[in-house]
């Protein structure tokens, strides 16, 4: 029998979808692949990925965890999302959404928007005052989302350097010990923060959880939710600021249009989210397990099978987005991309992430009109070993 294709697929480019992934997408919506953990179904076309994300017969939890060896990083991520126990996933996850979603209210988002725009202006002023080459990652992409998480959780800005490396450490799949040690630091930090906020509450997410139903939630439950918000809430956005900058640098006409018409920033952000896939694209795959038998076209997925939903490939699918690989600010009523997932686990922080990215891309190319890479694009290194992927530096000049 022929060997199954093996994830992750090599990609000669630092951006975009691996050629083998696109070839499989051309052949059909779903195919059998090998992964580091186990054989799985890989779903690559937009319609099928979207439909399966909304299908309650798929879950994050593995009905047979003993059959799959996962990195510590993956186990922490799954546990943070209450997907670590097949019997309790549905109930515990629903409770997580009930508690977290209202914390991202329109009122809070509106208040945060003004602060975020001020942060971006300050960061760009500092950048412009520096002497290039400057590392855009360090000067802009990293500081902004970490500042925003400080505002959201009510922690001093000075703590950013401390927690700023924790998402990378926790989600480092190459070193289980490093991942476990880092995650412990997160747990200790948030546990202490919750204890402090019980005594001195503020206008922040943790204080609201403490006050919920007159203090009905335990410290441990609040800390679990706080850990998730901290660890999912900044690195994801850092990576998209870097990717968005690179995508616009690759597309000078679109970048000029955006600089001329900053009101196009929301459209630019949607294209950035849709096309922003780096390296081998491992961070653009949502893993699930079948909790019942499911049929996709001719294919029967059996209970317990692993299913990889390739949201990155789906977002490039020409069936859903004509000329799918083109960055196009003028797409007419495009379908909603899947960069934030879809269905019951649709990203809770998506409005906040959009506000941050819009504030950046409304301003970046107006404030620094000559912005360009200070190194060849091929020399940038995507950090494949982290679940979140990302670059460590983006040297630029202007
Ligand atoms: C551009 C930045 C971001 C991207 C691309 C992103 C992407 C995603 C995706 C794809 C999922 C679904 C995972 C799945 O279905 O298994 C998700 C879930 C989640 N995201 Fe985001 N995210 C971003 C920013 C944020 C921010 C800023 C926060 C919070 C401050 C956040 C909090 C969460 C949480 C708590 C979940 C879990 C939802 C659940 O399991 O029901 N994310 N995110």
Coordinates of C-alpha atoms and ligand atoms in Angstrom, one line a residue:
X1 CA 0.0 0.0 0.0
X2 CA 1.2 3.6 -0.7
X3 CA 2.4 5.5 2.3
X4 CA -0.1 8.1 3.5
X5 CA 0.9 11.8 3.1
X6 CA 2.5 13.0 6.4
X7 CA 1.7 16.2 8.2
X8 CA 3.2 18.8 8.4
X9 CA 4.0 19.4 4.7
X10 CA 7.1 21.2 3.6
X11 CA 6.6 24.7 2.4
X12 CA 9.3 26.4 0.3
X13 CA 7.8 29.8 1.2
X14 CA 7.5 31.4 4.7
X15 CA 3.9 32.4 3.9
X16 CA 1.0 30.6 2.3
X17 CA -0.2 27.1 2.0
X18 CA 2.2 24.1 1.4
X19 CA 2.0 22.8 -2.2
X20 CA 1.2 19.3 -1.1
X21 CA -1.8 20.6 0.9
X22 CA -3.1 22.5 -2.1
X23 CA -2.6 19.3 -4.3
X24 CA -4.7 17.3 -1.8
X25 CA -7.4 20.0 -1.8
X26 CA -7.6 19.8 -5.6
X27 CA -8.0 16.0 -5.4
X28 CA -10.9 16.1 -2.9
X29 CA -12.3 17.6 0.3
X30 CA -11.0 14.9 2.7
X31 CA -8.0 12.5 2.7
X32 CA -6.2 10.1 5.1
X33 CA -2.9 11.4 6.5
X34 CA -0.3 10.5 9.0
X35 CA 0.5 12.9 11.8
X36 CA 3.1 12.9 14.6
X37 CA 0.4 11.5 17.0
X38 CA -1.8 9.2 14.9
X39 CA -3.3 8.7 11.5
X40 CA -6.1 11.2 10.8
X41 CA -8.6 12.6 8.3
X42 CA -7.4 15.9 6.8
X43 CA -10.2 18.2 5.5
X44 CA -9.0 20.9 3.2
X45 CA -11.9 22.5 1.4
X46 CA -13.9 25.5 2.8
X47 CA -17.4 24.1 2.7
X48 CA -16.5 20.8 4.4
X49 CA -14.2 22.4 7.0
X50 CA -16.9 25.0 7.9
X51 CA -19.6 22.3 8.1
X52 CA -17.5 20.1 10.3
X53 CA -16.6 23.0 12.6
X54 CA -20.3 23.4 13.3
X55 CA -20.9 19.7 13.6
X56 CA -21.5 18.7 17.3
X57 CA -20.5 15.1 16.5
X58 CA -16.9 16.3 16.5
X59 CA -15.2 17.4 19.7
X60 CA -11.8 18.4 21.0
X61 CA -11.6 15.5 23.5
X62 CA -10.2 12.2 22.4
X63 CA -12.6 9.3 23.3
X64 CA -9.5 7.0 23.5
X65 CA -6.7 9.2 24.9
X66 CA -4.6 6.1 25.7
X67 CA -4.2 5.5 21.9
X68 CA -2.6 8.9 21.2
X69 CA 0.7 10.4 22.5
X70 CA 0.4 14.1 22.7
X71 CA 3.0 16.7 23.6
X72 CA 2.7 18.4 27.0
X73 CA 2.0 21.6 25.0
X74 CA -1.0 20.1 23.2
X75 CA -2.3 18.6 26.5
X76 CA -2.2 22.0 28.2
X77 CA -4.0 23.7 25.3
X78 CA -6.7 21.1 25.3
X79 CA -7.1 21.2 29.1
X80 CA -7.4 25.0 28.9
X81 CA -10.3 24.6 26.5
X82 CA -12.0 21.9 28.8
X83 CA -11.4 19.3 26.1
X84 CA -9.4 16.9 28.3
X85 CA -12.2 14.6 29.3
X86 CA -14.6 13.1 26.8
X87 CA -17.4 12.6 29.4
X88 CA -17.4 16.2 30.6
X89 CA -16.3 18.3 27.6
X90 CA -19.7 19.4 26.5
X91 CA -20.9 20.6 29.9
X92 CA -17.6 22.2 31.1
X93 CA -17.0 23.9 27.8
X94 CA -20.6 25.3 27.7
X95 CA -19.9 26.7 31.2
X96 CA -16.7 28.3 30.1
X97 CA -18.5 30.1 27.2
X98 CA -21.2 31.3 29.6
X99 CA -18.7 32.7 31.9
X100 CA -16.2 34.2 29.4
X101 CA -18.3 35.5 26.5
X102 CA -20.1 38.2 28.5
X103 CA -16.7 39.5 29.6
X104 CA -16.0 40.6 26.0
X105 CA -19.1 42.9 26.0
X106 CA -19.6 45.6 23.5
X107 CA -19.1 48.2 26.3
X108 CA -15.8 46.8 27.3
X109 CA -14.6 46.5 23.7
X110 CA -15.6 50.1 23.0
X111 CA -13.6 51.3 26.0
X112 CA -10.6 49.2 25.1
X113 CA -10.6 50.5 21.5
X114 CA -9.7 54.0 22.6
X115 CA -6.8 52.8 24.7
X116 CA -5.6 50.4 22.0
X117 CA -5.5 53.3 19.5
X118 CA -3.4 55.3 21.9
X119 CA -1.1 52.4 22.5
X120 CA -0.5 52.0 18.7
X121 CA 0.1 55.7 18.3
X122 CA 2.7 55.7 21.1
X123 CA 4.4 52.6 19.8
X124 CA 4.6 54.0 16.3
X125 CA 6.0 57.3 17.5
X126 CA 8.7 55.4 19.4
X127 CA 9.5 53.3 16.3
X128 CA 9.6 56.4 14.1
X129 CA 12.0 58.1 16.5
X130 CA 14.4 55.1 16.5
X131 CA 17.2 54.4 14.1
X132 CA 16.5 51.7 11.6
X133 CA 16.9 48.8 11.1
X134 CA 14.4 48.1 13.9
X135 CA 12.8 44.8 14.9
X136 CA 9.1 45.4 14.2
X137 CA 8.2 42.3 16.1
X138 CA 9.8 43.7 19.3
X139 CA 8.8 47.3 18.7
X140 CA 5.1 46.8 17.7
X141 CA 3.8 43.3 17.3
X142 CA 4.9 42.1 20.8
X143 CA 4.1 45.1 22.9
X144 CA 0.6 45.9 21.7
X145 CA -1.2 42.6 22.4
X146 CA 0.6 42.2 25.8
X147 CA -0.5 45.7 26.8
X148 CA -4.0 44.9 25.8
X149 CA -4.0 41.7 28.0
X150 CA -2.8 43.8 30.9
X151 CA -5.8 46.1 30.4
X152 CA -8.2 43.2 30.1
X153 CA -6.9 41.2 33.1
X154 CA -6.1 44.3 35.2
X155 CA -2.4 43.8 35.7
X156 CA 0.4 46.4 35.7
X157 CA 2.0 47.1 32.4
X158 CA 5.3 46.3 34.0
X159 CA 4.4 42.6 34.2
X160 CA 4.4 42.2 30.4
X161 CA 8.0 41.2 30.1
X162 CA 7.3 38.5 32.7
X163 CA 4.3 36.9 31.1
X164 CA 5.2 37.8 27.5
X165 CA 7.2 34.6 26.9
X166 CA 4.8 32.3 28.6
X167 CA 2.5 31.4 25.7
X168 CA 5.6 30.5 23.6
X169 CA 7.0 28.4 26.4
X170 CA 3.7 26.6 27.3
X171 CA 3.0 25.9 23.7
X172 CA 6.5 24.7 22.8
X173 CA 5.9 21.2 21.4
X174 CA 9.6 20.4 21.2
X175 CA 10.3 20.4 25.0
X176 CA 7.8 18.9 27.4
X177 CA 9.8 20.0 30.5
X178 CA 10.0 23.6 29.3
X179 CA 6.3 23.6 28.5
X180 CA 5.4 22.2 31.9
X181 CA 7.7 24.6 33.8
X182 CA 6.3 27.6 31.9
X183 CA 2.7 26.5 32.4
X184 CA 3.3 26.3 36.1
X185 CA 4.5 29.9 36.2
X186 CA 1.3 30.9 34.5
X187 CA -0.8 29.0 37.0
X188 CA 1.1 30.5 39.9
X189 CA 0.9 34.0 38.5
X190 CA -2.8 34.0 37.8
X191 CA -3.6 32.2 41.1
X192 CA -1.8 35.0 43.0
X193 CA -3.5 37.6 40.8
X194 CA -7.0 36.2 41.6
X195 CA -6.2 36.2 45.4
X196 CA -5.1 39.9 45.1
X197 CA -8.2 40.9 43.1
X198 CA -10.5 39.3 45.8
X199 CA -9.1 41.9 48.2
X200 CA -8.6 44.8 45.7
X201 CA -11.1 44.4 42.8
X202 CA -10.7 46.5 39.7
X203 CA -12.6 47.1 36.4
X204 CA -11.3 44.0 34.8
X205 CA -12.2 40.5 33.6
X206 CA -10.9 38.6 36.7
X207 CA -12.7 41.0 39.1
X208 CA -15.9 40.4 37.2
X209 CA -15.5 36.7 37.5
X210 CA -14.8 37.0 41.2
X211 CA -18.0 39.1 41.6
X212 CA -20.1 36.7 39.5
X213 CA -23.2 35.5 41.4
X214 CA -21.9 37.0 44.7
X215 CA -18.7 35.1 44.6
X216 CA -20.0 31.7 43.5
X217 CA -16.9 30.7 41.5
X218 CA -13.9 29.1 43.2
X219 CA -10.4 30.6 42.9
X220 CA -9.4 27.5 40.9
X221 CA -12.2 27.9 38.4
X222 CA -11.5 31.7 37.9
X223 CA -7.7 30.9 37.6
X224 CA -8.4 28.3 34.9
X225 CA -10.4 30.9 32.8
X226 CA -7.7 33.5 33.5
X227 CA -5.0 31.1 32.3
X228 CA -6.9 30.5 29.0
X229 CA -7.4 34.2 28.4
X230 CA -3.8 35.0 29.1
X231 CA -2.3 32.2 27.0
X232 CA -4.7 32.5 24.0
X233 CA -5.0 36.3 24.2
X234 CA -1.7 37.8 23.0
X235 CA 0.5 35.5 21.1
X236 CA -2.2 34.8 18.5
X237 CA -2.5 38.5 17.8
X238 CA 1.3 39.1 17.8
X239 CA 1.7 36.5 15.1
X240 CA -1.0 38.2 12.9
X241 CA 0.6 41.7 13.2
X242 CA 3.8 40.2 11.9
X243 CA 2.0 38.2 9.2
X244 CA -0.1 41.2 8.2
X245 CA 2.9 43.4 7.8
X246 CA 4.6 40.8 5.6
X247 CA 1.5 40.3 3.4
X248 CA 1.1 44.0 2.8
X249 CA 4.9 44.4 2.1
X250 CA 4.4 41.6 -0.5
X251 CA 1.5 43.5 -2.1
X252 CA 2.7 47.1 -2.8
X253 CA -0.4 48.2 -4.7
X254 CA -2.7 47.0 -1.9
X255 CA -0.5 48.6 0.7
X256 CA -0.6 51.9 -1.2
X257 CA -4.4 51.8 -1.4
X258 CA -4.6 51.1 2.3
X259 CA -2.2 54.0 3.1
X260 CA -4.4 56.3 1.0
X261 CA -7.7 55.0 2.4
X262 CA -7.3 54.0 6.1
X263 CA -11.1 53.2 6.1
X264 CA -10.1 50.1 4.2
X265 CA -8.3 48.8 7.3
X266 CA -11.2 46.5 8.4
X267 CA -11.1 44.9 4.9
X268 CA -7.3 44.6 5.1
X269 CA -7.6 42.9 8.5
X270 CA -10.0 40.3 7.1
X271 CA -7.6 39.5 4.2
X272 CA -4.7 39.3 6.7
X273 CA -6.7 36.9 8.8
X274 CA -7.7 34.8 5.8
X275 CA -4.3 34.6 4.2
X276 CA -2.0 34.8 7.2
X277 CA -0.6 31.3 7.3
X278 CA 3.1 30.9 8.1
X279 CA 5.6 28.1 7.5
X280 CA 4.3 24.6 7.3
X281 CA 0.9 25.9 8.5
X282 CA 0.6 23.6 11.5
X283 CA -1.1 26.5 13.4
X284 CA -3.8 26.7 10.7
X285 CA -5.2 23.3 11.5
X286 CA -7.9 22.7 14.1
X287 CA -7.7 19.2 15.6
X288 CA -10.9 17.3 16.5
X289 CA -12.1 13.7 17.2
X290 CA -15.2 12.1 15.9
X291 CA -17.6 11.4 18.8
X292 CA -20.0 9.5 16.5
X293 CA -19.8 8.2 13.0
X294 CA -20.0 10.9 10.3
X295 CA -20.1 10.7 6.6
X296 CA -18.4 13.3 4.4
X297 CA -19.1 12.7 0.7
X298 CA -18.0 9.1 0.1
X299 CA -15.9 9.0 3.2
X300 CA -17.0 7.4 6.5
X301 CA -15.4 8.9 9.6
X302 CA -15.7 6.4 12.5
X303 CA -16.2 7.3 16.1
X304 CA -12.8 8.0 17.7
X305 CA -11.1 9.0 14.5
X306 CA -8.8 12.0 14.5
X307 CA -9.9 14.8 12.1
X308 CA -7.7 17.7 11.1
X309 CA -9.6 20.7 9.9
X310 CA -7.3 22.8 7.7
X311 CA -8.7 26.3 8.2
X312 CA -5.7 27.8 6.5
X313 CA -6.1 25.8 3.3
X314 CA -9.9 26.3 3.5
X315 CA -9.3 30.1 3.6
X316 CA -7.4 29.8 0.3
X317 CA -10.0 27.6 -1.4
X318 CA -10.9 29.2 -4.7
X319 CA -14.4 27.6 -4.5
X320 CA -15.1 30.0 -1.6
X321 CA -12.8 32.9 -2.5
X322 CA -12.3 33.5 -6.2
X323 CA -8.5 33.9 -6.8
X324 CA -8.2 32.8 -3.2
X325 CA -4.5 33.4 -3.0
X326 CA -4.7 37.1 -3.9
X327 CA -4.7 39.8 -1.3
X328 CA -7.7 41.9 -2.4
X329 CA -9.1 44.8 -0.4
X330 CA -12.0 45.0 -2.9
X331 CA -13.5 41.6 -2.4
X332 CA -17.3 41.9 -2.8
X333 CA -19.1 40.6 0.2
X334 CA -16.6 37.8 0.8
X335 CA -17.6 34.7 2.8
X336 CA -16.5 34.8 6.4
X337 CA -13.0 33.2 6.7
X338 CA -12.3 30.5 9.3
X339 CA -9.2 32.1 10.9
X340 CA -11.2 32.3 14.2
X341 CA -12.7 28.9 13.8
X342 CA -16.5 28.5 13.7
X343 CA -19.3 26.9 15.6
X344 CA -19.3 26.2 19.3
X345 CA -15.6 27.1 19.8
X346 CA -15.6 30.2 17.6
X347 CA -12.8 32.4 19.1
X348 CA -14.0 34.4 22.1
X349 CA -11.5 37.2 21.6
X350 CA -12.2 37.8 17.9
X351 CA -13.7 41.3 18.4
X352 CA -10.8 42.3 20.5
X353 CA -8.2 40.9 18.0
X354 CA -10.0 42.7 15.2
X355 CA -9.9 46.0 17.1
X356 CA -6.1 45.6 17.7
X357 CA -5.3 44.6 14.1
X358 CA -7.5 47.4 12.7
X359 CA -5.8 50.0 14.9
X360 CA -2.4 48.8 13.7
X361 CA -3.2 48.6 9.9
X362 CA -5.0 51.9 9.9
X363 CA -1.8 53.5 11.0
X364 CA 1.3 51.5 10.2
X365 CA 1.9 52.4 6.5
X366 CA 0.8 56.0 7.0
X367 CA 3.1 56.6 9.9
X368 CA 6.0 54.8 8.2
X369 CA 5.4 55.2 4.5
X370 CA 8.8 53.8 3.5
X371 CA 8.5 50.7 5.7
X372 CA 10.3 47.7 4.1
X373 CA 12.1 44.5 5.2
X374 CA 15.7 45.0 6.2
X375 CA 16.5 41.3 5.3
X376 CA 15.3 39.0 2.5
X377 CA 11.9 37.5 3.3
X378 CA 13.3 34.0 2.9
X379 CA 15.6 34.6 5.9
X380 CA 12.7 35.0 8.3
X381 CA 12.2 31.9 10.4
X382 CA 8.8 30.6 11.3
X383 CA 8.9 28.8 14.7
X384 CA 7.2 25.6 13.7
X385 CA 7.8 23.9 17.1
X386 CA 5.3 26.2 18.8
X387 CA 1.6 25.4 18.4
X388 CA 1.0 29.1 17.8
X389 CA 3.9 29.3 15.2
X390 CA 5.1 32.8 14.6
X391 CA 8.4 34.7 14.0
X392 CA 10.9 35.8 16.6
X393 CA 12.0 38.9 14.7
X394 CA 11.0 41.0 11.7
X395 CA 13.9 43.4 10.9
X396 CA 12.6 46.5 9.0
X397 CA 13.8 49.8 7.8
X398 CA 11.9 53.0 6.9
Ligands
LIG1 C1 -5.8 37.2 15.6 C2 -5.8 36.6 16.8 C3 -6.5 35.4 17.1 C4 -6.7 34.2 16.3 C5 -6.3 34.0 14.9 C6 -7.5 33.3 17.1 C7 -7.9 32.0 16.7 C8 -8.7 31.2 17.4 C9 -9.2 29.9 16.9 C10 -9.0 29.4 15.5 C11 -10.0 29.4 17.9 C12 -10.8 28.1 17.8 C13 -10.0 26.9 18.3 C14 -10.8 25.6 18.1 O1 -11.9 25.6 17.5 O2 -10.3 24.5 18.5 C15 -9.9 30.3 19.1 C16 -10.5 30.0 20.3 C17 -10.3 30.8 21.4 N1 -9.7 32.1 21.4 FE1 -8.8 33.0 19.9 N2 -7.7 33.8 18.4 C18 -7.2 35.1 18.4 C19 -7.2 36.0 19.4 C20 -7.8 35.8 20.7 C21 -7.8 36.7 21.7 C22 -7.4 38.2 21.7 C23 -8.4 36.1 22.8 C24 -8.7 36.6 24.2 C25 -8.3 37.7 24.7 C26 -8.7 34.7 22.4 C27 -9.3 33.8 23.2 C28 -9.8 32.6 22.7 C29 -10.4 31.6 23.6 C30 -10.7 31.7 25.1 C31 -10.8 30.5 22.7 C32 -11.4 29.2 23.1 C33 -12.8 29.1 22.7 C34 -13.5 27.8 23.0 O3 -12.9 26.8 23.2 O4 -14.8 27.8 23.0 N3 -8.4 34.6 21.1 N4 -9.1 31.4 18.7

